[in-house]
PDB file of C-alpha atoms and ligand atoms in Angstrom:
ATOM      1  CA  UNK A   1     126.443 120.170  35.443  1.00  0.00           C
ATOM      2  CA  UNK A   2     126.338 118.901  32.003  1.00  0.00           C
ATOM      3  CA  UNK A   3     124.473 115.608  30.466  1.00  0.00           C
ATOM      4  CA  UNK A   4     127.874 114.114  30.431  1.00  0.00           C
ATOM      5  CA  UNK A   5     129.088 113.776  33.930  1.00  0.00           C
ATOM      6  CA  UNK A   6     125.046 113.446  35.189  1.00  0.00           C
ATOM      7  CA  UNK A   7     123.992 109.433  34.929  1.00  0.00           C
ATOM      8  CA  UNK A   8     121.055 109.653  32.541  1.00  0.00           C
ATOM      9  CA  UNK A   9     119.425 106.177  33.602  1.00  0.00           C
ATOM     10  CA  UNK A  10     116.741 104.715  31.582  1.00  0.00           C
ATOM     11  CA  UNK A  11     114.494 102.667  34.359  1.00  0.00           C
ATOM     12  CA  UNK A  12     113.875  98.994  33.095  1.00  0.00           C
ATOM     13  CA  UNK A  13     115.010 100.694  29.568  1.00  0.00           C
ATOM     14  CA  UNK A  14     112.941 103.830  28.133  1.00  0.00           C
ATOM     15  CA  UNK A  15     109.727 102.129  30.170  1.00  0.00           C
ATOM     16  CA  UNK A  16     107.675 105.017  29.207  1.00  0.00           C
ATOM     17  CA  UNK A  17     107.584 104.434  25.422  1.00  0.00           C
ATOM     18  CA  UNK A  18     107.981 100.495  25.421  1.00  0.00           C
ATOM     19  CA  UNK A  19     107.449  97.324  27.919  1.00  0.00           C
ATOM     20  CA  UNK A  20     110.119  97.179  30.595  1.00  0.00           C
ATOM     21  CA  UNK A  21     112.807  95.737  30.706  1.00  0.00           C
ATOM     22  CA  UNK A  22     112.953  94.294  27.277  1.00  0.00           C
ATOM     23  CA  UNK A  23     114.977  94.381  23.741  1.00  0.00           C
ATOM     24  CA  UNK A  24     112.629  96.901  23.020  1.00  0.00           C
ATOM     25  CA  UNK A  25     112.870  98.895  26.215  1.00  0.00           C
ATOM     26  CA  UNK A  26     116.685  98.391  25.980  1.00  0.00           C
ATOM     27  CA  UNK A  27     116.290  99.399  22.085  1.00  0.00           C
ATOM     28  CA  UNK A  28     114.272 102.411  22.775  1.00  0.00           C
ATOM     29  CA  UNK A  29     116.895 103.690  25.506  1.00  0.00           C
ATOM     30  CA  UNK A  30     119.759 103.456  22.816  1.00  0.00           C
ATOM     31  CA  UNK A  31     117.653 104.917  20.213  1.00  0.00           C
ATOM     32  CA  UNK A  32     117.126 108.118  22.236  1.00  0.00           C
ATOM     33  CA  UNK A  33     120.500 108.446  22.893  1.00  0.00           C
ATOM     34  CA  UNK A  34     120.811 106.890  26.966  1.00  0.00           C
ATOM     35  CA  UNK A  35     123.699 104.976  27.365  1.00  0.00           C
ATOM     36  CA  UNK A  36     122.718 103.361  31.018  1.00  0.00           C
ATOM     37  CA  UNK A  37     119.789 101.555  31.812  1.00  0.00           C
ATOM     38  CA  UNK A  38     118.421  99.723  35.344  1.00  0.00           C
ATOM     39  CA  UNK A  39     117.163  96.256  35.426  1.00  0.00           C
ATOM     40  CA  UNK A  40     115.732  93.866  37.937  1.00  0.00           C
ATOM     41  CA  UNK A  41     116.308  90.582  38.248  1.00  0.00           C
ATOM     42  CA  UNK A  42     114.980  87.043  39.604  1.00  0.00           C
ATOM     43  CA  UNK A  43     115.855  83.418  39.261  1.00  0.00           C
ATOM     44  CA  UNK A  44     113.944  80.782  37.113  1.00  0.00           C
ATOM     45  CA  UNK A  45     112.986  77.642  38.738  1.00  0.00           C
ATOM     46  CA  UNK A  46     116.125  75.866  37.381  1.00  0.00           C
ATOM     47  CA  UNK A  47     118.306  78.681  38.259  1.00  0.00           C
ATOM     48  CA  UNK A  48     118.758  80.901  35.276  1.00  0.00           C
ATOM     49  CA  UNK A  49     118.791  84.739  36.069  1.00  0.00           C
ATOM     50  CA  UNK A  50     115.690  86.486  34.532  1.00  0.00           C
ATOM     51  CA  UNK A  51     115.352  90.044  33.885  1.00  0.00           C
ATOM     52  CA  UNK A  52     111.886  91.403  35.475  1.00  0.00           C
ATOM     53  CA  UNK A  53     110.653  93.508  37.610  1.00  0.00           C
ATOM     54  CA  UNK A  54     107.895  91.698  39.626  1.00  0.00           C
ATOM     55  CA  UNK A  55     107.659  88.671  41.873  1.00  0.00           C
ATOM     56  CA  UNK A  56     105.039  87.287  40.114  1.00  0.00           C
ATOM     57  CA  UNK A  57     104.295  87.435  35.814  1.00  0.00           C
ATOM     58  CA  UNK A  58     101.109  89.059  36.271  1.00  0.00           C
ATOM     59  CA  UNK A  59     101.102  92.752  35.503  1.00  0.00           C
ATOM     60  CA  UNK A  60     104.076  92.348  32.551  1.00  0.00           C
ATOM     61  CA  UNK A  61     103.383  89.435  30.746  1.00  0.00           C
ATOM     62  CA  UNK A  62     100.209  86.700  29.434  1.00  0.00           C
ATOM     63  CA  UNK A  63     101.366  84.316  32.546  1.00  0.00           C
ATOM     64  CA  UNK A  64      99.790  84.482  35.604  1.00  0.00           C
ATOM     65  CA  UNK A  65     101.800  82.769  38.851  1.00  0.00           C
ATOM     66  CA  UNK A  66     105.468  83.899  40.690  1.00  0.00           C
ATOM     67  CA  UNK A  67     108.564  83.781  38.391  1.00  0.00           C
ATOM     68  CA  UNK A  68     110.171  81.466  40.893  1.00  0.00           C
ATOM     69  CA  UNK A  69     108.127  78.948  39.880  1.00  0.00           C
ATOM     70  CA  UNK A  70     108.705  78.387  36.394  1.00  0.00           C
ATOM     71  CA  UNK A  71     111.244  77.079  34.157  1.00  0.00           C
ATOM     72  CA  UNK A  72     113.123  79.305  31.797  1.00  0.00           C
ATOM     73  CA  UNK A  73     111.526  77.728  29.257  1.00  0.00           C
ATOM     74  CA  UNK A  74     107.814  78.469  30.725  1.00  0.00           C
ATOM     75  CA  UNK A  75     108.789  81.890  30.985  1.00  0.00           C
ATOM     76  CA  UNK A  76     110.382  82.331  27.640  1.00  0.00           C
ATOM     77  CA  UNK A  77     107.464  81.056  26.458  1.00  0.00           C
ATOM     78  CA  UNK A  78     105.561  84.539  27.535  1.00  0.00           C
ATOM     79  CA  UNK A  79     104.328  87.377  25.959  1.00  0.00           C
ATOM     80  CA  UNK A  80     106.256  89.893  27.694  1.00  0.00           C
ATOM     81  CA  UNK A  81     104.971  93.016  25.308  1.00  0.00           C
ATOM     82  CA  UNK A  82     101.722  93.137  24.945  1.00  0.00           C
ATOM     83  CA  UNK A  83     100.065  94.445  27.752  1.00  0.00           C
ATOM     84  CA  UNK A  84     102.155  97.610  26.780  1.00  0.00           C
ATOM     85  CA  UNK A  85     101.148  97.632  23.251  1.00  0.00           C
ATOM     86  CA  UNK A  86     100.247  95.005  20.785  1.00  0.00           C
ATOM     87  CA  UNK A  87     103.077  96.030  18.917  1.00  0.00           C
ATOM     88  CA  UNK A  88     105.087  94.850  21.242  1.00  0.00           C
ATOM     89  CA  UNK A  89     103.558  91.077  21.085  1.00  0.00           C
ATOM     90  CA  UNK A  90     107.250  89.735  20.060  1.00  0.00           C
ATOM     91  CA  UNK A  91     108.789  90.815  23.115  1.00  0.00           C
ATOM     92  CA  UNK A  92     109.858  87.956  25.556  1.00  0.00           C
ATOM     93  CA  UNK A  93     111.133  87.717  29.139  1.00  0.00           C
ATOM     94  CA  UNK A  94     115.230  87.349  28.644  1.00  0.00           C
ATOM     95  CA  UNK A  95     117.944  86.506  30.657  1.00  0.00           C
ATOM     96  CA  UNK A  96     120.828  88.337  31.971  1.00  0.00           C
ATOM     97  CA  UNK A  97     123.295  87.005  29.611  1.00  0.00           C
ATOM     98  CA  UNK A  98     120.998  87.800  26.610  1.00  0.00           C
ATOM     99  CA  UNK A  99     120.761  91.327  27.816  1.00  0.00           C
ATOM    100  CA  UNK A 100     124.488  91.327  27.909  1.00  0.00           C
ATOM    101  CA  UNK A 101     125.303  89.246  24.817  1.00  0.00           C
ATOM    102  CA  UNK A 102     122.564  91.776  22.837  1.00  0.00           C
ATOM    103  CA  UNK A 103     124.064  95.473  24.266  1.00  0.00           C
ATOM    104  CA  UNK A 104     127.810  95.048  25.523  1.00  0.00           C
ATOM    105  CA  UNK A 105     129.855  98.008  24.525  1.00  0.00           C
ATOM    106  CA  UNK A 106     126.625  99.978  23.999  1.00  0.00           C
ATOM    107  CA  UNK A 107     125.150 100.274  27.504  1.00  0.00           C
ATOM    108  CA  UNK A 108     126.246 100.459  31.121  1.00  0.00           C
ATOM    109  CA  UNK A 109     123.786  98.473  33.600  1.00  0.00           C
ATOM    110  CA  UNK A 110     122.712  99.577  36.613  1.00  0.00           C
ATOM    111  CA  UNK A 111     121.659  95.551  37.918  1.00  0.00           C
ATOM    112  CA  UNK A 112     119.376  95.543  40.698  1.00  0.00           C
ATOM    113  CA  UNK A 113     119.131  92.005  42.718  1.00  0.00           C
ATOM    114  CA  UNK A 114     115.675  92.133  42.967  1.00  0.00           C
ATOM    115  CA  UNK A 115     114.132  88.670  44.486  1.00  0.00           C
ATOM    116  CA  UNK A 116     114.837  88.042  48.050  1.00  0.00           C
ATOM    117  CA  UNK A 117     116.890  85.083  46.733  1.00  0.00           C
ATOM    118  CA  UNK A 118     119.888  84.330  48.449  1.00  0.00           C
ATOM    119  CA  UNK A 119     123.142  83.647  45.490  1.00  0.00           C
ATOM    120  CA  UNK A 120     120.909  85.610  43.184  1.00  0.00           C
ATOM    121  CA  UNK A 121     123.610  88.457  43.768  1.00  0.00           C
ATOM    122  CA  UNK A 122     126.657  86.248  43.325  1.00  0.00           C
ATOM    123  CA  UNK A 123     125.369  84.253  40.023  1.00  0.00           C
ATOM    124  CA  UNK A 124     124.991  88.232  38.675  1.00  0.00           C
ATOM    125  CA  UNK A 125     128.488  88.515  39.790  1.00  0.00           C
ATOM    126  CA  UNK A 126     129.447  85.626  37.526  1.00  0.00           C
ATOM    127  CA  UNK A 127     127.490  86.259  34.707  1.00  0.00           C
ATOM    128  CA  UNK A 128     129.055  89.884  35.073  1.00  0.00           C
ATOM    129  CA  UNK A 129     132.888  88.128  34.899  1.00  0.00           C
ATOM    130  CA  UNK A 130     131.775  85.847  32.199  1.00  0.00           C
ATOM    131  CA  UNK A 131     131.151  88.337  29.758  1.00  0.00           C
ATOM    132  CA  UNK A 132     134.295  90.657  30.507  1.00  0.00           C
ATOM    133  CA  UNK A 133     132.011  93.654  31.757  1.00  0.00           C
ATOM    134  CA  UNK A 134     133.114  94.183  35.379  1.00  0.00           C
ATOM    135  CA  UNK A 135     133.835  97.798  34.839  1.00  0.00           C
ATOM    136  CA  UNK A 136     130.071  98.295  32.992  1.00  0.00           C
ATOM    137  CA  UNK A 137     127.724  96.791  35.696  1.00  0.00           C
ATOM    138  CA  UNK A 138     126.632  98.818  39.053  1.00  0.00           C
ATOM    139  CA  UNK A 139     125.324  96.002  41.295  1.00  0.00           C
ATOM    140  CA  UNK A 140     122.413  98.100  43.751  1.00  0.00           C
ATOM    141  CA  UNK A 141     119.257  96.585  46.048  1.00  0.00           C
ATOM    142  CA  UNK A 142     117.026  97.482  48.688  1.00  0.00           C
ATOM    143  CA  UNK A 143     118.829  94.432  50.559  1.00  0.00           C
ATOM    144  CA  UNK A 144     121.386  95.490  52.525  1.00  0.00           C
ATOM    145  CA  UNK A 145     122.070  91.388  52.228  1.00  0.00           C
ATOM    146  CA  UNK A 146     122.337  91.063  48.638  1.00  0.00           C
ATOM    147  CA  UNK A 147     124.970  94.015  48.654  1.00  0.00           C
ATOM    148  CA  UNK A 148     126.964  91.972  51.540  1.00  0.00           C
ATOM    149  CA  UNK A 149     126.957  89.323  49.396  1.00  0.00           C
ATOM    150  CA  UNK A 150     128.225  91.282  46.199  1.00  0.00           C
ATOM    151  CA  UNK A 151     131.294  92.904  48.372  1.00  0.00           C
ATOM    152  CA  UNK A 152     132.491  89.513  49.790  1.00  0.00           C
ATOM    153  CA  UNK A 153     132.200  87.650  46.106  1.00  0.00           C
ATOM    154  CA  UNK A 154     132.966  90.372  43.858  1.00  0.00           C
ATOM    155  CA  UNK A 155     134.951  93.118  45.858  1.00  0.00           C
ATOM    156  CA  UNK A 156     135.944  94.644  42.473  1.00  0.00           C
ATOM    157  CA  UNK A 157     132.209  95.425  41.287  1.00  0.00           C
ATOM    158  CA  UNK A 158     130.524  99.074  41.980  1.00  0.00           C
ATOM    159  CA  UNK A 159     127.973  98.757  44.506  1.00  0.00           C
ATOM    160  CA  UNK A 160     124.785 101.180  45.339  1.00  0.00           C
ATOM    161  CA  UNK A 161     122.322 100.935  48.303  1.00  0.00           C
ATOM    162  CA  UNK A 162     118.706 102.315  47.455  1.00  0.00           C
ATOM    163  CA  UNK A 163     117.668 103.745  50.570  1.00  0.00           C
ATOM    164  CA  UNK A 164     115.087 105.272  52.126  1.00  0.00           C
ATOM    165  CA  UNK A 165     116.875 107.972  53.149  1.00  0.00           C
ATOM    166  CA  UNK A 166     115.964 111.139  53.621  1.00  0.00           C
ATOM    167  CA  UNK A 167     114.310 114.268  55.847  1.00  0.00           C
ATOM    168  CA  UNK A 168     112.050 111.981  57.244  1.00  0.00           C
ATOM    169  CA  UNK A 169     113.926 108.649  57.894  1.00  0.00           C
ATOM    170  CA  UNK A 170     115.420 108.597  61.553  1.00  0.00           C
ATOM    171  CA  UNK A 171     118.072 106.204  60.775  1.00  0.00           C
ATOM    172  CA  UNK A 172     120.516 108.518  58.472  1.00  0.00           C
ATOM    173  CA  UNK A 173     123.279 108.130  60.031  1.00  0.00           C
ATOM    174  CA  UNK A 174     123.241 104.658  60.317  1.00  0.00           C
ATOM    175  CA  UNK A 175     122.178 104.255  56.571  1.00  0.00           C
ATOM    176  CA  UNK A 176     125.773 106.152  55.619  1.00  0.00           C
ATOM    177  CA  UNK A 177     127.989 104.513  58.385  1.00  0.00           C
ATOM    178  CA  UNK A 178     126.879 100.979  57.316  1.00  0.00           C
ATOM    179  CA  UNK A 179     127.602 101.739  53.868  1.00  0.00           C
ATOM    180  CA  UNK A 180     130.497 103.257  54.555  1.00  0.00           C
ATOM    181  CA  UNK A 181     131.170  99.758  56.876  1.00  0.00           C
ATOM    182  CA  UNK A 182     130.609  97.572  53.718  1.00  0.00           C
ATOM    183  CA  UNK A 183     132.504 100.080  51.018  1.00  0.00           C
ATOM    184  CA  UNK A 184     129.634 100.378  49.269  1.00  0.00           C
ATOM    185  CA  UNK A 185     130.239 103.381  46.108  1.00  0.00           C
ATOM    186  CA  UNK A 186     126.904 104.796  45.696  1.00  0.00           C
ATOM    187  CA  UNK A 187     123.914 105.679  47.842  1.00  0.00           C
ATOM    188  CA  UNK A 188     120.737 106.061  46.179  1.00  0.00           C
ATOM    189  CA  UNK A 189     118.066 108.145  47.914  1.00  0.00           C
ATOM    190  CA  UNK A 190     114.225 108.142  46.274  1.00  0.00           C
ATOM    191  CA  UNK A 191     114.165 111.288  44.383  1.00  0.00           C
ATOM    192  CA  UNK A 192     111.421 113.297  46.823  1.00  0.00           C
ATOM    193  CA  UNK A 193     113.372 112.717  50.043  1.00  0.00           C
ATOM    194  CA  UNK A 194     116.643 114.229  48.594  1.00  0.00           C
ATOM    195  CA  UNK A 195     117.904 117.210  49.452  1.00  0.00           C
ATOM    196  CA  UNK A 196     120.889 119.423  48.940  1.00  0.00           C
ATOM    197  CA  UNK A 197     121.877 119.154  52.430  1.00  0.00           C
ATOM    198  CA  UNK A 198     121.539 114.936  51.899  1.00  0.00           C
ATOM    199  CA  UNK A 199     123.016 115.104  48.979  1.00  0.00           C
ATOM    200  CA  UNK A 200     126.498 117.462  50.233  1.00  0.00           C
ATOM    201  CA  UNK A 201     126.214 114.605  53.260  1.00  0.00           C
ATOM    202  CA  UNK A 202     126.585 111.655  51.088  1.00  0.00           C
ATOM    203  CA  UNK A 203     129.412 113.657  48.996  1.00  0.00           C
ATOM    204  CA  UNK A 204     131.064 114.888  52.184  1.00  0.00           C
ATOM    205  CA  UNK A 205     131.561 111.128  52.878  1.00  0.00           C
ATOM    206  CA  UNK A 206     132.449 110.218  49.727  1.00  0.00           C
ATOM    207  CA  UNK A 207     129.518 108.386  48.182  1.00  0.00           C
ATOM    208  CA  UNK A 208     128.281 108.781  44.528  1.00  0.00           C
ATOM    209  CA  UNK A 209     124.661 110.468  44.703  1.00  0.00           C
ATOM    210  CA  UNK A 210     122.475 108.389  42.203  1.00  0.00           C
ATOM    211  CA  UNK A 211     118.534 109.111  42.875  1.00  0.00           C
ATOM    212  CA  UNK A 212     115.755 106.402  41.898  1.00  0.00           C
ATOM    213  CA  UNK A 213     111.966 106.917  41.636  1.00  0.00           C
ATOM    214  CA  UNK A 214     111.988 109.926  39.788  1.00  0.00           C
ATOM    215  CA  UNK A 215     108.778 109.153  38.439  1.00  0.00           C
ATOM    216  CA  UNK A 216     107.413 112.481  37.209  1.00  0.00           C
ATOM    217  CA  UNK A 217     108.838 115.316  35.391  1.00  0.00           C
ATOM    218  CA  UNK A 218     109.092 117.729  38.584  1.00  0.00           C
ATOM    219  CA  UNK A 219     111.393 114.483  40.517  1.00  0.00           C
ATOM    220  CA  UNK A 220     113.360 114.354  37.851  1.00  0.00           C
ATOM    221  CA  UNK A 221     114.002 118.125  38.234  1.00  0.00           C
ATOM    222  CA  UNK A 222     114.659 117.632  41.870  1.00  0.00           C
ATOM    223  CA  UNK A 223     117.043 115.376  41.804  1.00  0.00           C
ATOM    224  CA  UNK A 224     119.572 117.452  38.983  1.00  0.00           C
ATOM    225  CA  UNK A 225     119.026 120.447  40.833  1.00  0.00           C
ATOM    226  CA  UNK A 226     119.514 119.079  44.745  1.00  0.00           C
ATOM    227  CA  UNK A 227     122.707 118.051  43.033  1.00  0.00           C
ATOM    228  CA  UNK A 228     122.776 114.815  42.854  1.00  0.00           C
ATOM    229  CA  UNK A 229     124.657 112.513  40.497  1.00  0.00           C
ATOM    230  CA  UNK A 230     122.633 110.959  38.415  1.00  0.00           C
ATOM    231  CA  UNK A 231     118.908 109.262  38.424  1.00  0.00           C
ATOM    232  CA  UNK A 232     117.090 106.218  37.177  1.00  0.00           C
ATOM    233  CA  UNK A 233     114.106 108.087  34.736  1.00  0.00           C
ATOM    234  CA  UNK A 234     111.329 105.911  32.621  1.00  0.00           C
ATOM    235  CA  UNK A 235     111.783 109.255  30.158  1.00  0.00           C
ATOM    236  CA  UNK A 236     115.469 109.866  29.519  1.00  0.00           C
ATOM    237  CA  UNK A 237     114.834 111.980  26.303  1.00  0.00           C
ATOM    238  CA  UNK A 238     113.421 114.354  28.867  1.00  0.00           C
ATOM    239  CA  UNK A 239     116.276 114.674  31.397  1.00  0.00           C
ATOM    240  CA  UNK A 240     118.662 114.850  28.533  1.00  0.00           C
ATOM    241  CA  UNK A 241     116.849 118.007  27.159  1.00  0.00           C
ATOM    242  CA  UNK A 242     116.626 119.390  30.563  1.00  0.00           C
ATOM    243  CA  UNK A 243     120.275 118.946  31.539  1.00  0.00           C
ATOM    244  CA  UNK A 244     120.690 120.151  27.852  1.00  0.00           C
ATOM    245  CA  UNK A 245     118.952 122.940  28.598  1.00  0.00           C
ATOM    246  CA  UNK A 246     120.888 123.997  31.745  1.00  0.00           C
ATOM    247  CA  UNK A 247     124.566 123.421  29.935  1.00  0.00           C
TER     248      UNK A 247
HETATM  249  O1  G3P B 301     116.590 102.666  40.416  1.00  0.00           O
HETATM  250  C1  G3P B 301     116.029 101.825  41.346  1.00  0.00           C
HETATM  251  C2  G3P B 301     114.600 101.573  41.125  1.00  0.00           C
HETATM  252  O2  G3P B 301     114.479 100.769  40.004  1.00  0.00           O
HETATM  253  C3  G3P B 301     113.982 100.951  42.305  1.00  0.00           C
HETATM  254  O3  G3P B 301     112.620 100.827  42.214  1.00  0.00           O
HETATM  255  O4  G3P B 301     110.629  99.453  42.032  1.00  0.00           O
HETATM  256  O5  G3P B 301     111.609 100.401  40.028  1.00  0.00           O
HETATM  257  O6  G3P B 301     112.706  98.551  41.144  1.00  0.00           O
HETATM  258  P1  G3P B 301     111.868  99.757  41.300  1.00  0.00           P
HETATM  259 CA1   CA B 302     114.527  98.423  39.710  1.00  0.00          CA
END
């Protein structure tokens, strides 16, 4: 397999060299030469989508309290960089239509409806059609609702399921025949529970193989060589030079 046809992901951007899911996460992707990245996102208070990984402000920027609770202006307000790095002090929460605005043509998004919020998955939807990038966006969750909603609003967008599927997990089957039920195009198994067996399953049936929390080295190793098709990794200059290496 070559670094061309395996997804290289950068998770929340290059999140191992800069503060996720940011410009300079997004930046830092781009400038080691990924051209997808994942991102999570929430709504404001007043309804604008917000790209961030956690319920709450906490752990990623100077604000305390759950995103859901505050205005876009409150949050824009935040330093969204410098628990990372005070380097990164600039860095600000930003919306999904900055993100796309800042990178279109230069990145494909893997957008992950992250808040348990229901229309969350249909405003993406719009905000995807609105800037003329339905064939650029994967729309994935946890939620098996949020991905309901996606198929019924926007049929024509590339879904994935992140599942936890794998040796362990007792409900296989019914993971792939649901997702086969709702048409979903990807299935994306954490990167320690997949196998090549999984993996041959999920191709047998027609699903794209796209593997998520590949957080160390050895995962991200796993999941090229169970044969998989592609992985979200906070170190994509490292999976490129290891699929390099195997070319
Ligand atoms: O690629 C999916 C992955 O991002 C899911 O885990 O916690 O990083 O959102 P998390
Ligand atoms: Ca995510």
């Amino acid at each position: 397999m070559t670094e061309r046809e395996f997804l290289c992901i950068a998770h929340r951007g290059a999140s191992s060299y800069a503060p996720e899911n940011t410009f300079a996460a997004f930046d830092k992707a781009l400038e080691l030469g990924a051209r997808q990245v994942e991102l999570d996102v929430h709504f404001s208070r007043d309804g604008h989508i917000v790209v961030i990984h956690d319920d709450t402000l906490d752990r990623t920027t100077d604000g305390s309290g759950a995103v859901s609770e505050m205005t876009l202006a409150e949050l824009r307000s935040l330093d969204a960089g410098s628990w990372f790095g005070p380097e990164y002090s600039g860095e600000r929460i930003r919306t999904l239509a900055e993100i796309f605005e800042q990178y279109k043509g230069r990145l494909y998004f893997h957008v992950e409806i992250k808040a348990r919020a229901e229309g969350l998955a249909s405003r993406a939807a719009d905000m995807v059609r609105a800037h003329g990038m339905t064939e650029d966006v994967t729309i994935t969750s946890f939620w098996k609702p949020w991905l309901e909603e996606t198929r019924m609003y926007a049929p024509e967008l590339t879904t994935g399921w992140l599942v936890p599927l794998g040796r362990d997990s007792s409900w296989d089957y019914s993971i792939i025949e649901q997702a086969l039920e709702l048409g979903l195009d990807q299935v994306c198994p954490r990167a320690d529970i997949t196998t090549p067996e999984l993996v041959s399953k999920l191709h047998q049936k027609g699903f794209v193989v796209r593997c998520h929390g590949a957080y160390s080295e050895e995962l991200m190793r796993r999941a090229v060589d169970c044969g998989a098709d592609g992985t979200t990794v906070n170190f994509p200059d490292k999976l490129m030079e290891y699929l390099g290496r195997r070319q």
